[in-house]
Amino acid sequence: MLLQQTRVAQALPYYTRILERYPNLRALADSRPSELLKLWQGAGYYARASRLRAAARAIRKEHGGRFPRAVEQLERLPGIGPYTARAIASLAFRAPVLALEANGVRVAARLTGDRGDPAQAKVRARLGAWLAKELPVDAPGEFNEAVMELGETVCLPRSPRCPECPVSLVCSAFRTLADPGSLPRRTPRRPKPHEVAAIAAVHRGPRWLMQQRTEPGLLRGLWEFPGGKQAPGESLPDAARRELEEETGLRVGSLEHVGVIRHSYSHFSVELHLFRAEPRGKYRVTSPARWVTAEEIRRLPLPRATEKALLLLGVGSPEEAQPGQTR
Ligand code: SF4
């Protein structure tokens, strides 16, 4: 599940850390969500962490603690879709099924010279059917892994390394096209939406006001400074004040602009204007916000943007930074 959105080299430290802390399914099923999120911090796509835990609990409840082997059973587990189910079934249990992901689609389109657009389900189905015919029943995992590796290391998206390719002699794109990398046909990507937001780092002496994201979505369960999107015609300090008051009921005195954090998620990019402030009037805030020391902040699961904000504020230490993607 770590590998669903993360490359192997980046995922490995997380894999090791999570396995050390939760060496078996029971330990993972009994894990505290916030502790697992903390171990996941920096890997991005945080919903995977809660689905991993939910899958462990489902395996214990519905399968007596034994990992299911059939694709249909695997697909019913949280966080496991058609591709992951087939990858697990073929790699771990030698089930004769094809696990088709982006690398396989690209390799198959080039090997067959298919000019269809893989964004279309019927084109992906055609390429999958062709690859499935080649799948050896006695080594399905090796086959799936070989196709992925070929796409990952040789048949690269823009510049395939055809002279080094072990299957170039049977590759239609290599034999017939001046640029084999022109397949598969690519749909031009729409530019990612860009958002501008303001966040307020409010402190009372050594304690900072942080809140936990509770709504379903990208960063659920992680802790961050209050803030949100700038409304049309609104100044950034006004946006910071409004969001702070709406979210926590707190008002602040003057705002100091500390810096800008630029961050990219899978579907949008964001420019976060960070303000430092002290509270004016009452200190009571609505849950789930809390006043926490720098020491306590380090123990909370944080999104990467909040880690960057803490560095700008001089709170938290660089050695806390985790390996992994900037997401
Ligand atoms: Fe890809 Fe080139 Fe190999 Fe064909 S010959 S599969 S285009 S790397």
GROMACS .gro file of C-alpha atoms and ligand atoms in nm:
model
  335
    1MET     CA    1   0.000   0.000   0.000
    2LEU     CA    2   0.298   0.229   0.057
    3LEU     CA    3   0.397   0.164  -0.304
    4GLN     CA    4   0.060   0.276  -0.440
    5GLN     CA    5   0.184   0.635  -0.470
    6THR     CA    6   0.547   0.618  -0.362
    7ARG     CA    7   0.861   0.489  -0.529
    8VAL     CA    8   1.040   0.192  -0.375
    9ALA     CA    9   1.349   0.387  -0.267
   10GLN     CA   10   1.133   0.648  -0.095
   11ALA     CA   11   0.897   0.393   0.059
   12LEU     CA   12   1.167   0.169   0.208
   13PRO     CA   13   1.248   0.375   0.521
   14TYR     CA   14   0.875   0.394   0.600
   15TYR     CA   15   0.828   0.024   0.536
   16THR     CA   16   1.114  -0.061   0.772
   17ARG     CA   17   0.996   0.177   1.042
   18ILE     CA   18   0.634   0.061   1.027
   19LEU     CA   19   0.733  -0.305   1.029
   20GLU     CA   20   0.964  -0.254   1.326
   21ARG     CA   21   0.687  -0.088   1.524
   22TYR     CA   22   0.410  -0.326   1.410
   23PRO     CA   23   0.580  -0.659   1.332
   24ASN     CA   24   0.255  -0.849   1.276
   25LEU     CA   25  -0.103  -0.805   1.173
   26ARG     CA   26  -0.236  -0.798   1.528
   27ALA     CA   27   0.001  -0.517   1.627
   28LEU     CA   28  -0.102  -0.317   1.320
   29ALA     CA   29  -0.472  -0.378   1.385
   30ASP     CA   30  -0.428  -0.258   1.746
   31SER     CA   31  -0.214   0.045   1.652
   32ARG     CA   32  -0.314   0.394   1.764
   33PRO     CA   33  -0.419   0.592   1.454
   34SER     CA   34  -0.214   0.897   1.554
   35GLU     CA   35   0.099   0.688   1.614
   36LEU     CA   36   0.069   0.520   1.274
   37LEU     CA   37   0.016   0.861   1.112
   38LYS     CA   38   0.331   0.989   1.284
   39LEU     CA   39   0.531   0.699   1.136
   40TRP     CA   40   0.375   0.778   0.797
   41GLN     CA   41   0.461   1.148   0.822
   42GLY     CA   42   0.635   1.266   0.505
   43ALA     CA   43   0.521   0.977   0.283
   44GLY     CA   44   0.210   1.168   0.174
   45TYR     CA   45  -0.133   1.036   0.076
   46TYR     CA   46  -0.216   0.990   0.442
   47ALA     CA   47  -0.546   0.814   0.382
   48ARG     CA   48  -0.332   0.509   0.298
   49ALA     CA   49  -0.222   0.487   0.662
   50SER     CA   50  -0.575   0.466   0.799
   51ARG     CA   51  -0.676   0.223   0.524
   52LEU     CA   52  -0.376   0.003   0.604
   53ARG     CA   53  -0.489  -0.015   0.966
   54ALA     CA   54  -0.851  -0.071   0.861
   55ALA     CA   55  -0.739  -0.355   0.630
   56ALA     CA   56  -0.550  -0.521   0.919
   57ARG     CA   57  -0.863  -0.498   1.136
   58ALA     CA   58  -1.080  -0.636   0.856
   59ILE     CA   59  -0.843  -0.931   0.805
   60ARG     CA   60  -0.860  -1.008   1.176
   61LYS     CA   61  -1.238  -0.974   1.192
   62GLU     CA   62  -1.343  -1.130   0.865
   63HIS     CA   63  -1.062  -1.374   0.786
   64GLY     CA   64  -0.959  -1.493   1.133
   65GLY     CA   65  -0.627  -1.308   1.108
   66ARG     CA   66  -0.513  -1.495   0.795
   67PHE     CA   67  -0.427  -1.285   0.494
   68PRO     CA   68  -0.680  -1.365   0.217
   69ARG     CA   69  -0.537  -1.498  -0.108
   70ALA     CA   70  -0.817  -1.465  -0.361
   71VAL     CA   71  -0.834  -1.148  -0.570
   72GLU     CA   72  -1.207  -1.102  -0.491
   73GLN     CA   73  -1.138  -1.117  -0.115
   74LEU     CA   74  -0.839  -0.886  -0.140
   75GLU     CA   75  -1.038  -0.631  -0.338
   76ARG     CA   76  -1.291  -0.606  -0.058
   77LEU     CA   77  -1.026  -0.491   0.192
   78PRO     CA   78  -0.994  -0.115   0.261
   79GLY     CA   79  -0.733   0.054   0.042
   80ILE     CA   80  -0.689  -0.240  -0.194
   81GLY     CA   81  -0.815  -0.181  -0.546
   82PRO     CA   82  -0.802  -0.403  -0.855
   83TYR     CA   83  -0.433  -0.340  -0.926
   84THR     CA   84  -0.306  -0.386  -0.569
   85ALA     CA   85  -0.520  -0.698  -0.523
   86ARG     CA   86  -0.371  -0.856  -0.835
   87ALA     CA   87  -0.019  -0.750  -0.745
   88ILE     CA   88  -0.051  -0.907  -0.398
   89ALA     CA   89  -0.219  -1.223  -0.534
   90SER     CA   90   0.043  -1.282  -0.804
   91LEU     CA   91   0.357  -1.169  -0.619
   92ALA     CA   92   0.279  -1.310  -0.275
   93PHE     CA   93   0.058  -1.608  -0.360
   94ARG     CA   94   0.147  -1.692  -0.724
   95ALA     CA   95  -0.211  -1.647  -0.847
   96PRO     CA   96  -0.212  -1.643  -1.231
   97VAL     CA   97  -0.348  -1.291  -1.271
   98LEU     CA   98  -0.217  -0.983  -1.449
   99ALA     CA   99  -0.144  -0.673  -1.238
  100LEU     CA  100  -0.166  -0.384  -1.481
  101GLU     CA  101  -0.043  -0.037  -1.384
  102ALA     CA  102   0.090   0.262  -1.576
  103ASN     CA  103   0.424   0.098  -1.661
  104GLY     CA  104   0.252  -0.210  -1.804
  105VAL     CA  105   0.012   0.001  -2.009
  106ARG     CA  106   0.301   0.193  -2.162
  107VAL     CA  107   0.508  -0.118  -2.235
  108ALA     CA  108   0.209  -0.299  -2.392
  109ALA     CA  109   0.114   0.002  -2.607
  110ARG     CA  110   0.467   0.018  -2.747
  111LEU     CA  111   0.513  -0.356  -2.793
  112THR     CA  112   0.185  -0.380  -2.987
  113GLY     CA  113   0.206  -0.039  -3.157
  114ASP     CA  114  -0.140   0.047  -3.019
  115ARG     CA  115  -0.232   0.408  -3.102
  116GLY     CA  116  -0.529   0.426  -2.867
  117ASP     CA  117  -0.546   0.664  -2.576
  118PRO     CA  118  -0.490   0.469  -2.249
  119ALA     CA  119  -0.705   0.725  -2.070
  120GLN     CA  120  -0.994   0.528  -2.228
  121ALA     CA  121  -1.102   0.217  -2.039
  122LYS     CA  122  -1.146   0.016  -2.359
  123VAL     CA  123  -0.786   0.086  -2.464
  124ARG     CA  124  -0.651  -0.017  -2.123
  125ALA     CA  125  -0.868  -0.331  -2.137
  126ARG     CA  126  -0.728  -0.415  -2.483
  127LEU     CA  127  -0.368  -0.371  -2.368
  128GLY     CA  128  -0.437  -0.571  -2.051
  129ALA     CA  129  -0.593  -0.855  -2.252
  130TRP     CA  130  -0.287  -0.868  -2.476
  131LEU     CA  131  -0.046  -0.881  -2.182
  132ALA     CA  132  -0.262  -1.139  -2.001
  133LYS     CA  133  -0.221  -1.376  -2.298
  134GLU     CA  134   0.156  -1.363  -2.243
  135LEU     CA  135   0.131  -1.431  -1.867
  136PRO     CA  136   0.302  -1.761  -1.775
  137VAL     CA  137   0.081  -1.949  -1.527
  138ASP     CA  138   0.383  -2.086  -1.341
  139ALA     CA  139   0.547  -1.745  -1.284
  140PRO     CA  140   0.280  -1.474  -1.277
  141GLY     CA  141   0.452  -1.265  -1.009
  142GLU     CA  142   0.783  -1.265  -1.195
  143PHE     CA  143   0.604  -1.167  -1.516
  144ASN     CA  144   0.416  -0.879  -1.353
  145GLU     CA  145   0.732  -0.761  -1.184
  146ALA     CA  146   0.932  -0.788  -1.508
  147VAL     CA  147   0.680  -0.574  -1.698
  148MET     CA  148   0.683  -0.312  -1.421
  149GLU     CA  149   1.064  -0.313  -1.406
  150LEU     CA  150   1.094  -0.283  -1.783
  151GLY     CA  151   0.872   0.024  -1.774
  152GLU     CA  152   1.046   0.165  -1.468
  153THR     CA  153   1.405   0.123  -1.586
  154VAL     CA  154   1.418   0.082  -1.968
  155CYS     CA  155   1.092   0.164  -2.143
  156LEU     CA  156   1.083   0.509  -1.984
  157PRO     CA  157   0.789   0.745  -2.042
  158ARG     CA  158   0.960   1.006  -2.263
  159SER     CA  159   1.294   0.852  -2.368
  160PRO     CA  160   1.279   0.473  -2.391
  161ARG     CA  161   1.624   0.313  -2.390
  162CYS     CA  162   1.553   0.085  -2.686
  163PRO     CA  163   1.915  -0.018  -2.764
  164GLU     CA  164   1.935  -0.174  -2.414
  165CYS     CA  165   1.589  -0.328  -2.425
  166PRO     CA  166   1.565  -0.711  -2.403
  167VAL     CA  167   1.244  -0.719  -2.609
  168SER     CA  168   1.327  -0.467  -2.880
  169LEU     CA  169   1.323  -0.733  -3.153
  170VAL     CA  170   0.953  -0.798  -3.096
  171CYS     CA  171   0.858  -0.437  -3.025
  172SER     CA  172   0.631  -0.282  -3.285
  173ALA     CA  173   0.708   0.078  -3.180
  174PHE     CA  174   1.083   0.014  -3.204
  175ARG     CA  175   1.056  -0.153  -3.544
  176THR     CA  176   0.814   0.089  -3.706
  177LEU     CA  177   0.842   0.433  -3.545
  178ALA     CA  178   1.114   0.696  -3.560
  179ASP     CA  179   1.030   0.781  -3.198
  180PRO     CA  180   0.900   0.482  -2.999
  181GLY     CA  181   0.850   0.721  -2.709
  182SER     CA  182   0.561   0.885  -2.899
  183LEU     CA  183   0.341   0.594  -2.784
  184PRO     CA  184   0.117   0.569  -2.595
  185ARG     CA  185  -0.081   0.867  -2.712
  186ARG     CA  186  -0.092   1.121  -2.435
  187THR     CA  187  -0.390   1.329  -2.338
  188PRO     CA  188  -0.269   1.682  -2.265
  189ARG     CA  189  -0.289   1.740  -1.890
  190ARG     CA  190  -0.499   2.021  -1.756
  191PRO     CA  191  -0.294   2.255  -1.537
  192LYS     CA  192  -0.342   2.192  -1.165
  193PRO     CA  193  -0.563   2.443  -0.984
  194HIS     CA  194  -0.362   2.683  -0.769
  195GLU     CA  195  -0.490   2.808  -0.433
  196VAL     CA  196  -0.377   3.096  -0.215
  197ALA     CA  197  -0.435   3.059   0.157
  198ALA     CA  198  -0.338   3.224   0.485
  199ILE     CA  199  -0.244   3.041   0.803
  200ALA     CA  200  -0.207   3.181   1.152
  201ALA     CA  201   0.061   3.057   1.391
  202VAL     CA  202  -0.071   3.189   1.722
  203HIS     CA  203   0.141   3.153   2.032
  204ARG     CA  204   0.110   3.217   2.403
  205GLY     CA  205   0.464   3.212   2.535
  206PRO     CA  206   0.608   2.870   2.443
  207ARG     CA  207   0.274   2.720   2.339
  208TRP     CA  208   0.138   2.722   1.986
  209LEU     CA  209  -0.220   2.678   1.877
  210MET     CA  210  -0.260   2.372   1.655
  211GLN     CA  211  -0.568   2.193   1.535
  212GLN     CA  212  -0.637   1.846   1.405
  213ARG     CA  213  -0.805   1.793   1.070
  214THR     CA  214  -1.113   1.587   1.136
  215GLU     CA  215  -1.308   1.620   0.812
  216PRO     CA  216  -1.274   1.333   0.564
  217GLY     CA  217  -1.010   1.408   0.303
  218LEU     CA  218  -0.649   1.435   0.215
  219LEU     CA  219  -0.490   1.511   0.553
  220ARG     CA  220  -0.741   1.374   0.803
  221GLY     CA  221  -0.594   1.316   1.149
  222LEU     CA  222  -0.291   1.540   1.095
  223TRP     CA  223  -0.220   1.855   1.297
  224GLU     CA  224  -0.171   2.201   1.149
  225PHE     CA  225  -0.203   2.574   1.214
  226PRO     CA  226  -0.551   2.718   1.161
  227GLY     CA  227  -0.609   2.888   0.827
  228GLY     CA  228  -0.775   2.857   0.490
  229LYS     CA  229  -0.834   2.995   0.145
  230GLN     CA  230  -0.834   3.365   0.072
  231ALA     CA  231  -1.180   3.486  -0.034
  232PRO     CA  232  -1.218   3.707  -0.346
  233GLY     CA  233  -1.123   4.068  -0.267
  234GLU     CA  234  -0.995   3.976   0.080
  235SER     CA  235  -0.645   4.070   0.202
  236LEU     CA  236  -0.425   3.788   0.328
  237PRO     CA  237  -0.414   3.915   0.690
  238ASP     CA  238  -0.794   3.942   0.684
  239ALA     CA  239  -0.816   3.586   0.551
  240ALA     CA  240  -0.590   3.467   0.836
  241ARG     CA  241  -0.804   3.647   1.097
  242ARG     CA  242  -1.134   3.526   0.952
  243GLU     CA  243  -1.024   3.164   0.921
  244LEU     CA  244  -0.877   3.166   1.271
  245GLU     CA  245  -1.193   3.304   1.425
  246GLU     CA  246  -1.422   3.074   1.225
  247GLU     CA  247  -1.220   2.765   1.311
  248THR     CA  248  -1.121   2.830   1.672
  249GLY     CA  249  -1.320   3.128   1.799
  250LEU     CA  250  -0.994   3.310   1.872
  251ARG     CA  251  -0.905   3.672   1.791
  252VAL     CA  252  -0.549   3.803   1.760
  253GLY     CA  253  -0.360   4.132   1.779
  254SER     CA  254  -0.124   4.240   1.501
  255LEU     CA  255  -0.015   3.984   1.244
  256GLU     CA  256   0.346   3.942   1.137
  257HIS     CA  257   0.401   3.796   0.788
  258VAL     CA  258   0.664   3.524   0.840
  259GLY     CA  259   0.693   3.381   0.489
  260VAL     CA  260   0.534   3.185   0.208
  261ILE     CA  261   0.519   2.807   0.179
  262ARG     CA  262   0.465   2.664  -0.168
  263HIS     CA  263   0.337   2.312  -0.175
  264SER     CA  264   0.214   2.072  -0.437
  265TYR     CA  265  -0.046   1.800  -0.384
  266SER     CA  266  -0.155   1.549  -0.646
  267HIS     CA  267  -0.451   1.755  -0.769
  268PHE     CA  268  -0.364   2.112  -0.679
  269SER     CA  269  -0.086   2.340  -0.567
  270VAL     CA  270  -0.108   2.587  -0.285
  271GLU     CA  271   0.070   2.901  -0.172
  272LEU     CA  272   0.039   2.940   0.206
  273HIS     CA  273   0.107   3.279   0.361
  274LEU     CA  274   0.220   3.224   0.717
  275PHE     CA  275   0.141   3.485   0.985
  276ARG     CA  276   0.258   3.489   1.345
  277ALA     CA  277   0.031   3.643   1.608
  278GLU     CA  278  -0.060   3.649   1.976
  279PRO     CA  279  -0.415   3.610   2.104
  280ARG     CA  280  -0.625   3.906   2.205
  281GLY     CA  281  -0.888   3.849   2.469
  282LYS     CA  282  -0.995   3.499   2.558
  283TYR     CA  283  -0.763   3.200   2.524
  284ARG     CA  284  -1.027   2.931   2.517
  285VAL     CA  285  -1.047   2.761   2.183
  286THR     CA  286  -1.290   2.515   2.041
  287SER     CA  287  -1.184   2.153   2.018
  288PRO     CA  288  -1.000   1.991   1.838
  289ALA     CA  289  -0.752   2.282   1.865
  290ARG     CA  290  -0.487   2.267   2.142
  291TRP     CA  291  -0.209   2.482   2.284
  292VAL     CA  292   0.107   2.273   2.249
  293THR     CA  293   0.478   2.319   2.319
  294ALA     CA  294   0.748   2.260   2.056
  295GLU     CA  295   0.824   1.930   2.226
  296GLU     CA  296   0.462   1.817   2.197
  297ILE     CA  297   0.442   1.934   1.834
  298ARG     CA  298   0.725   1.696   1.745
  299ARG     CA  299   0.516   1.402   1.865
  300LEU     CA  300   0.211   1.499   1.656
  301PRO     CA  301   0.156   1.371   1.300
  302LEU     CA  302   0.210   1.673   1.074
  303PRO     CA  303   0.160   1.738   0.703
  304ARG     CA  304   0.470   1.843   0.511
  305ALA     CA  305   0.340   2.201   0.471
  306THR     CA  306   0.319   2.234   0.851
  307GLU     CA  307   0.674   2.100   0.887
  308LYS     CA  308   0.785   2.374   0.648
  309ALA     CA  309   0.590   2.635   0.850
  310LEU     CA  310   0.759   2.519   1.172
  311LEU     CA  311   1.101   2.555   1.012
  312LEU     CA  312   1.012   2.910   0.903
  313LEU     CA  313   0.904   2.987   1.259
  314GLY     CA  314   1.218   2.829   1.404
  315VAL     CA  315   1.008   2.569   1.590
  316GLY     CA  316   1.098   2.202   1.547
  317SER     CA  317   1.432   2.074   1.426
  318PRO     CA  318   1.552   1.985   1.077
  319GLU     CA  319   1.649   1.635   1.195
  320GLU     CA  320   1.276   1.577   1.240
  321ALA     CA  321   1.239   1.595   0.863
  322GLN     CA  322   1.137   1.260   0.720
  323PRO     CA  323   1.258   1.106   0.397
  324GLY     CA  324   1.004   1.080   0.118
  325GLN     CA  325   0.794   1.280  -0.121
  326THR     CA  326   0.717   1.646  -0.100
  327ARG     CA  327   0.344   1.605  -0.071
  328SF4    FE1  328   1.006   0.011  -2.493
  328SF4    FE2  329   1.193   0.054  -2.678
  328SF4    FE3  330   1.180  -0.178  -2.547
  328SF4    FE4  331   0.994  -0.115  -2.727
  328SF4     S1  332   1.212  -0.148  -2.765
  328SF4     S2  333   0.958  -0.203  -2.524
  328SF4     S3  334   0.977   0.106  -2.694
  328SF4     S4  335   1.227   0.023  -2.458
   0.00000   0.00000   0.00000
